[in-house]
Short mmCIF file of C-alpha atoms and ligand atoms in Angstrom, two decimals:
data_model
loop_
_atom_site.label_atom_id
_atom_site.label_comp_id
_atom_site.label_asym_id
_atom_site.label_seq_id
_atom_site.Cartn_x
_atom_site.Cartn_y
_atom_site.Cartn_z
CA MET A 93 -2.83 109.81 -66.88
CA THR A 94 -3.89 109.73 -63.30
CA VAL A 95 -6.66 112.59 -62.02
CA PRO A 96 -4.12 114.60 -59.28
CA THR A 97 -4.95 114.53 -55.77
CA PRO A 98 -7.07 117.42 -54.48
CA SER A 99 -4.24 119.33 -51.68
CA PRO A 100 -5.15 119.31 -48.37
CA ALA A 101 -6.66 122.74 -47.29
CA LEU A 102 -4.16 122.69 -44.17
CA GLU A 103 -1.72 120.21 -43.42
CA ALA A 104 0.82 120.50 -40.24
CA ARG A 105 4.52 117.51 -40.75
CA GLN A 106 5.43 116.08 -37.70
CA LEU A 107 5.85 119.34 -35.57
CA HIS A 108 7.82 120.04 -32.93
CA HIS A 109 7.43 123.42 -30.78
CA ALA A 110 9.39 124.29 -27.33
CA PHE A 111 8.69 127.21 -25.32
CA GLY A 112 12.07 126.89 -23.21
CA PRO A 113 12.67 123.61 -21.85
CA ALA A 114 9.13 123.05 -21.99
CA THR A 115 8.66 120.80 -25.13
CA VAL A 116 5.19 121.34 -25.83
CA LEU A 117 4.42 120.16 -29.43
CA HIS A 118 6.49 116.65 -29.91
CA GLY A 119 5.61 115.44 -33.59
CA VAL A 120 2.11 116.47 -34.89
CA SER A 121 1.28 115.70 -37.77
CA LEU A 122 -2.36 116.24 -38.74
CA SER A 123 -4.22 117.28 -42.48
CA VAL A 124 -7.66 119.19 -43.36
CA GLN A 125 -9.18 118.33 -46.77
CA PRO A 126 -11.98 120.76 -47.98
CA GLY A 127 -14.62 120.90 -47.00
CA GLU A 128 -13.77 118.45 -43.96
CA VAL A 129 -14.69 119.78 -40.40
CA VAL A 130 -11.75 118.12 -37.90
CA ALA A 131 -12.38 118.95 -34.24
CA VAL A 132 -9.09 118.87 -31.87
CA SER A 133 -9.75 118.73 -28.05
CA GLY A 134 -7.29 118.45 -24.90
CA PRO A 135 -6.51 119.70 -21.62
CA SER A 136 -5.98 122.65 -21.02
CA GLY A 137 -2.14 123.44 -21.38
CA SER A 138 -1.98 120.37 -23.57
CA GLY A 139 -0.96 123.20 -26.49
CA LYS A 140 -4.00 123.92 -28.54
CA SER A 141 -3.23 127.40 -29.16
CA THR A 142 0.29 126.71 -29.73
CA LEU A 143 -0.71 124.91 -32.34
CA LEU A 144 -3.31 126.61 -34.50
CA HIS A 145 -1.07 129.52 -33.57
CA LEU A 146 1.55 127.73 -36.19
CA LEU A 147 -0.76 126.31 -37.81
CA GLY A 148 -2.35 129.96 -38.87
CA GLY A 149 1.43 131.35 -39.74
CA LEU A 150 1.61 133.71 -36.83
CA ASP A 151 4.50 131.67 -35.59
CA VAL A 152 6.74 129.04 -37.14
CA PRO A 153 7.54 125.66 -35.77
CA GLN A 154 11.06 124.97 -35.01
CA GLN A 155 10.74 122.29 -36.33
CA GLY A 156 8.45 121.00 -39.13
CA GLU A 157 6.38 121.75 -41.69
CA VAL A 158 2.84 123.96 -42.21
CA TRP A 159 1.05 123.62 -45.15
CA TRP A 160 -1.69 125.82 -46.64
CA ALA A 161 -3.93 124.48 -50.04
CA GLY A 162 -0.24 122.94 -51.34
CA GLU A 163 1.84 125.29 -50.64
CA ARG A 164 5.04 124.96 -47.87
CA VAL A 165 4.35 128.91 -45.53
CA ASP A 166 6.81 128.23 -42.19
CA THR A 167 9.82 129.17 -44.54
CA LEU A 168 8.06 132.09 -46.12
CA ASP A 169 8.69 135.58 -43.97
CA THR A 170 6.30 136.78 -41.80
CA GLN A 171 5.03 139.74 -44.65
CA ALA A 172 4.67 136.86 -47.74
CA ARG A 173 2.80 134.81 -44.71
CA ALA A 174 0.88 137.49 -44.24
CA VAL A 175 -0.47 137.65 -47.70
CA ARG A 176 -1.00 134.45 -47.78
CA ARG A 177 -2.70 134.05 -45.03
CA ALA A 178 -5.28 136.58 -45.97
CA GLY A 179 -5.93 134.15 -49.28
CA ARG A 180 -6.01 131.62 -47.88
CA LEU A 181 -6.84 131.17 -44.13
CA GLY A 182 -9.68 132.46 -42.03
CA LEU A 183 -8.97 132.98 -38.41
CA VAL A 184 -11.33 132.84 -35.25
CA PHE A 185 -9.82 133.31 -32.03
CA GLN A 186 -12.24 133.61 -28.67
CA HIS A 187 -11.98 136.74 -28.67
CA HIS A 188 -12.74 138.86 -31.65
CA TYR A 189 -9.94 140.92 -33.16
CA LEU A 190 -12.08 142.86 -34.71
CA LEU A 191 -10.70 146.31 -35.72
CA GLU A 192 -12.57 149.30 -33.26
CA ASP A 193 -12.14 151.75 -36.47
CA LEU A 194 -13.55 150.29 -38.90
CA THR A 195 -17.05 149.52 -39.61
CA ILE A 196 -18.72 145.89 -39.35
CA LEU A 197 -18.90 146.17 -43.30
CA GLN A 198 -15.26 147.59 -43.82
CA ASN A 199 -13.85 144.48 -40.78
CA VAL A 200 -15.46 141.56 -42.67
CA GLN A 201 -13.87 142.95 -46.26
CA VAL A 202 -10.29 143.51 -44.64
CA PRO A 203 -9.11 139.96 -45.76
CA LEU A 204 -10.45 140.82 -49.80
CA MET A 205 -8.39 144.37 -49.09
CA LEU A 206 -5.30 142.58 -48.09
CA SER A 207 -5.25 139.43 -50.70
CA GLY A 208 -6.23 141.76 -53.38
CA THR A 209 -8.55 139.23 -54.36
CA GLY A 210 -11.87 137.84 -53.61
CA ASP A 211 -15.69 139.73 -54.25
CA PRO A 212 -16.05 142.63 -52.09
CA GLN A 213 -20.38 141.71 -52.81
CA HIS A 214 -19.10 138.60 -50.87
CA ALA A 215 -18.95 140.45 -47.95
CA GLN A 216 -21.83 141.85 -47.15
CA THR A 217 -23.81 138.86 -47.87
CA LEU A 218 -21.68 137.02 -45.58
CA LEU A 219 -22.73 139.85 -42.92
CA LYS A 220 -26.56 139.22 -44.21
CA ARG A 221 -26.22 135.14 -43.72
CA VAL A 222 -24.96 135.78 -40.22
CA GLY A 223 -27.82 138.31 -39.88
CA LEU A 224 -26.11 141.48 -39.33
CA GLY A 225 -26.88 142.59 -43.02
CA GLU A 226 -28.91 146.03 -41.47
CA ARG A 227 -25.50 146.73 -38.89
CA SER A 228 -22.71 146.53 -41.79
CA ARG A 229 -22.39 150.73 -41.07
CA GLU A 230 -22.22 150.48 -37.37
CA MET A 231 -19.12 150.25 -35.20
CA PRO A 232 -17.78 146.97 -33.81
CA GLY A 233 -18.09 148.69 -30.47
CA VAL A 234 -21.93 148.59 -30.26
CA LEU A 235 -21.86 144.61 -30.93
CA SER A 236 -22.75 142.00 -28.31
CA GLY A 237 -20.42 139.24 -27.36
CA GLY A 238 -22.55 137.00 -29.63
CA GLU A 239 -22.50 139.44 -32.38
CA ARG A 240 -18.69 140.24 -32.80
CA GLN A 241 -18.07 136.53 -33.03
CA ARG A 242 -20.27 136.42 -35.72
CA VAL A 243 -18.05 139.11 -37.92
CA ALA A 244 -15.53 137.53 -37.23
CA ILE A 245 -16.60 134.69 -39.04
CA ALA A 246 -18.61 136.43 -41.84
CA ARG A 247 -14.61 138.31 -41.75
CA ALA A 248 -12.81 135.03 -41.92
CA LEU A 249 -15.35 133.19 -44.62
CA ALA A 250 -14.90 136.38 -46.50
CA GLY A 251 -11.81 135.67 -49.05
CA GLN A 252 -13.20 132.25 -49.68
CA PRO A 253 -10.15 130.43 -47.30
CA ALA A 254 -9.09 127.08 -48.73
CA ALA A 255 -9.55 126.64 -44.54
CA VAL A 256 -11.05 128.31 -41.18
CA LEU A 257 -8.66 127.68 -37.66
CA ALA A 258 -10.93 128.48 -34.88
CA ASP A 259 -9.55 128.27 -31.14
CA GLU A 260 -12.25 127.84 -29.09
CA PRO A 261 -14.80 130.21 -30.94
CA THR A 262 -18.07 129.99 -28.43
CA GLY A 263 -16.09 129.88 -25.56
CA SER A 264 -16.85 133.57 -24.32
CA LEU A 265 -20.63 132.45 -25.50
CA ASP A 266 -23.55 131.17 -23.58
CA ARG A 267 -25.08 128.13 -24.93
CA ALA A 268 -27.44 129.26 -27.23
CA ASN A 269 -25.27 132.04 -28.33
CA ALA A 270 -22.40 129.16 -28.52
CA GLN A 271 -24.67 126.92 -30.62
CA ARG A 272 -26.31 129.60 -32.83
CA VAL A 273 -22.19 130.76 -33.42
CA ALA A 274 -21.15 127.43 -34.19
CA GLY A 275 -23.31 126.41 -36.22
CA LEU A 276 -23.26 129.62 -38.33
CA LEU A 277 -19.75 128.68 -39.14
CA LEU A 278 -19.74 125.41 -39.60
CA GLU A 279 -22.75 126.10 -42.18
CA LEU A 280 -21.10 128.54 -43.80
CA ALA A 281 -17.88 126.51 -44.02
CA ARG A 282 -19.46 123.52 -45.88
CA GLU A 283 -20.91 125.56 -48.03
CA GLN A 284 -17.80 127.12 -49.41
CA ARG A 285 -15.99 124.07 -48.86
CA ALA A 286 -13.71 125.24 -46.71
CA GLY A 287 -11.98 122.83 -44.31
CA VAL A 288 -12.56 123.98 -40.59
CA LEU A 289 -10.01 123.24 -37.90
CA LEU A 290 -12.13 123.86 -34.28
CA VAL A 291 -10.12 123.84 -31.16
CA THR A 292 -13.68 123.21 -28.54
CA HIS A 293 -14.33 121.66 -25.39
CA ASP A 294 -17.68 121.52 -26.23
CA GLU A 295 -18.35 117.64 -26.71
CA SER A 296 -21.64 118.32 -28.54
CA LEU A 297 -19.75 120.48 -30.96
CA ALA A 298 -17.15 117.61 -31.73
CA ALA A 299 -19.41 115.10 -32.19
CA SER A 300 -21.44 117.46 -35.61
CA ALA A 301 -17.62 117.15 -36.72
CA ASP A 302 -16.35 115.05 -39.12
CA ARG A 303 -13.07 113.37 -37.75
CA ALA A 304 -12.36 114.48 -33.45
CA LEU A 305 -8.55 114.33 -32.45
CA HIS A 306 -7.05 114.42 -29.57
CA LEU A 307 -4.21 116.67 -28.24
CA LEU A 308 -1.95 114.64 -25.05
CA ASP A 309 1.46 115.00 -23.61
CA GLY A 310 2.30 117.03 -27.42
CA ARG A 311 0.62 113.84 -29.79
CA ILE A 312 -2.19 113.54 -31.59
CA VAL A 313 -4.48 110.92 -30.54
CA GLU A 314 -7.44 110.02 -33.47
CA ARG A 315 -10.61 109.51 -31.79
CA THR A 316 -12.69 106.34 -32.38
CA GLY A 317 -16.50 106.92 -33.10
CA GLU A 318 -17.15 104.37 -30.04
CA GLU A 319 -14.98 106.63 -27.83
CA ALA A 320 -16.40 109.94 -29.48
CA ALA A 321 -20.16 108.94 -28.72
CA GLY A 322 -19.38 107.42 -25.38
CA GLU A 323 -18.56 110.90 -24.29
CA ARG A 324 -21.64 112.54 -26.26
CA PRO A 325 -23.72 113.82 -24.03
CA ALA A 326 -27.45 112.72 -24.36
CA ALA A 327 -28.48 116.08 -26.23
CA THR A 328 -26.39 116.76 -29.03
CA LEU A 329 -26.42 120.37 -30.09
CA PHE A 330 -27.15 119.44 -34.35
CA SER A 331 -28.84 116.18 -34.18
N1 LIG B 1347 4.36 132.33 -25.34
C1 LIG B 1347 4.63 131.48 -25.33
N2 LIG B 1347 6.00 131.63 -23.83
C2 LIG B 1347 6.15 131.03 -23.21
N3 LIG B 1347 5.29 128.93 -22.55
C3 LIG B 1347 4.35 130.14 -24.00
C4 LIG B 1347 3.59 130.59 -24.64
N4 LIG B 1347 2.46 130.15 -25.11
C5 LIG B 1347 2.47 129.09 -24.77
N5 LIG B 1347 3.34 128.48 -23.52
C6 LIG B 1347 2.83 127.46 -22.45
O1 LIG B 1347 2.95 126.66 -23.10
C7 LIG B 1347 2.22 125.38 -23.24
C8 LIG B 1347 -0.01 124.87 -23.91
O2 LIG B 1347 0.11 126.38 -24.20
P1 LIG B 1347 -1.05 126.42 -25.12
O3 LIG B 1347 -0.62 125.87 -26.14
O4 LIG B 1347 -2.16 127.67 -25.12
O5 LIG B 1347 -2.59 125.35 -24.21
P2 LIG B 1347 -4.07 125.40 -24.50
O6 LIG B 1347 -4.49 126.08 -25.52
O7 LIG B 1347 -4.30 123.69 -24.93
O8 LIG B 1347 -4.46 125.52 -23.36
C9 LIG B 1347 1.13 126.13 -21.46
O9 LIG B 1347 2.01 124.89 -20.66
C10 LIG B 1347 1.45 126.82 -22.43
O10 LIG B 1347 1.82 127.92 -20.64
MG1 LIG B 1348 -5.68 127.89 -25.73
#
């Protein structure tokens, strides 16, 4: 008997996507293993956000397949995808879309309520881990940008997802806050063995990933360790 190989946390198979006549993705394949952190970089307009939208099931590819934890999801309808997403994925985007009428704790509990699984206590534990344990009953409106992004990270991990998708999660933060937020995201994801696909322009953040990919002309180019190291600034984030 052979031991079954665990499914990737997240997988794209030959994604093609165009907006009108402009093809943005020309057959993108990638996979992220449980506990693995993969960084994606690429010039502005190269399709990084489009790729994350497709991988997150917010849009469906014109061709190709999207798999979450061993299940193909691009063929499901919007409602079914939303339920699967709540149970299996965490999303952290640059502009932390918090629900302003819910408390901070309720925001973090949203994925748990949608998926009907998971431990509600975990939400409070995560808020404590991101340094906001005492703020759980406040409303998001009182928080700074960095604090809001820390709530978004706690929310992304609350449902113990197979994978977290992060699109320039520190792009709107100053350097000190960016480092803190990125550090928390990677630390918590690695602890929970969630795979992470992280779009970032920050070379030191990309260097702290297990693997770095580059999106160029609609295709994925894997960067070698040497290339990635050559672009690394002298002082790295997590050295
Ligand atoms: N909803 C959309 N409708 C039309 N064009 C879009 C849409 N979303 C993105 N694009 C175009 O697709 C290309 C890739 O965009 P995007 O994925 O946002 O790139 P990146 O995140 O790498 O900057 C750009 O040329 C952008 O203008
Ligand atoms: Mg983008």
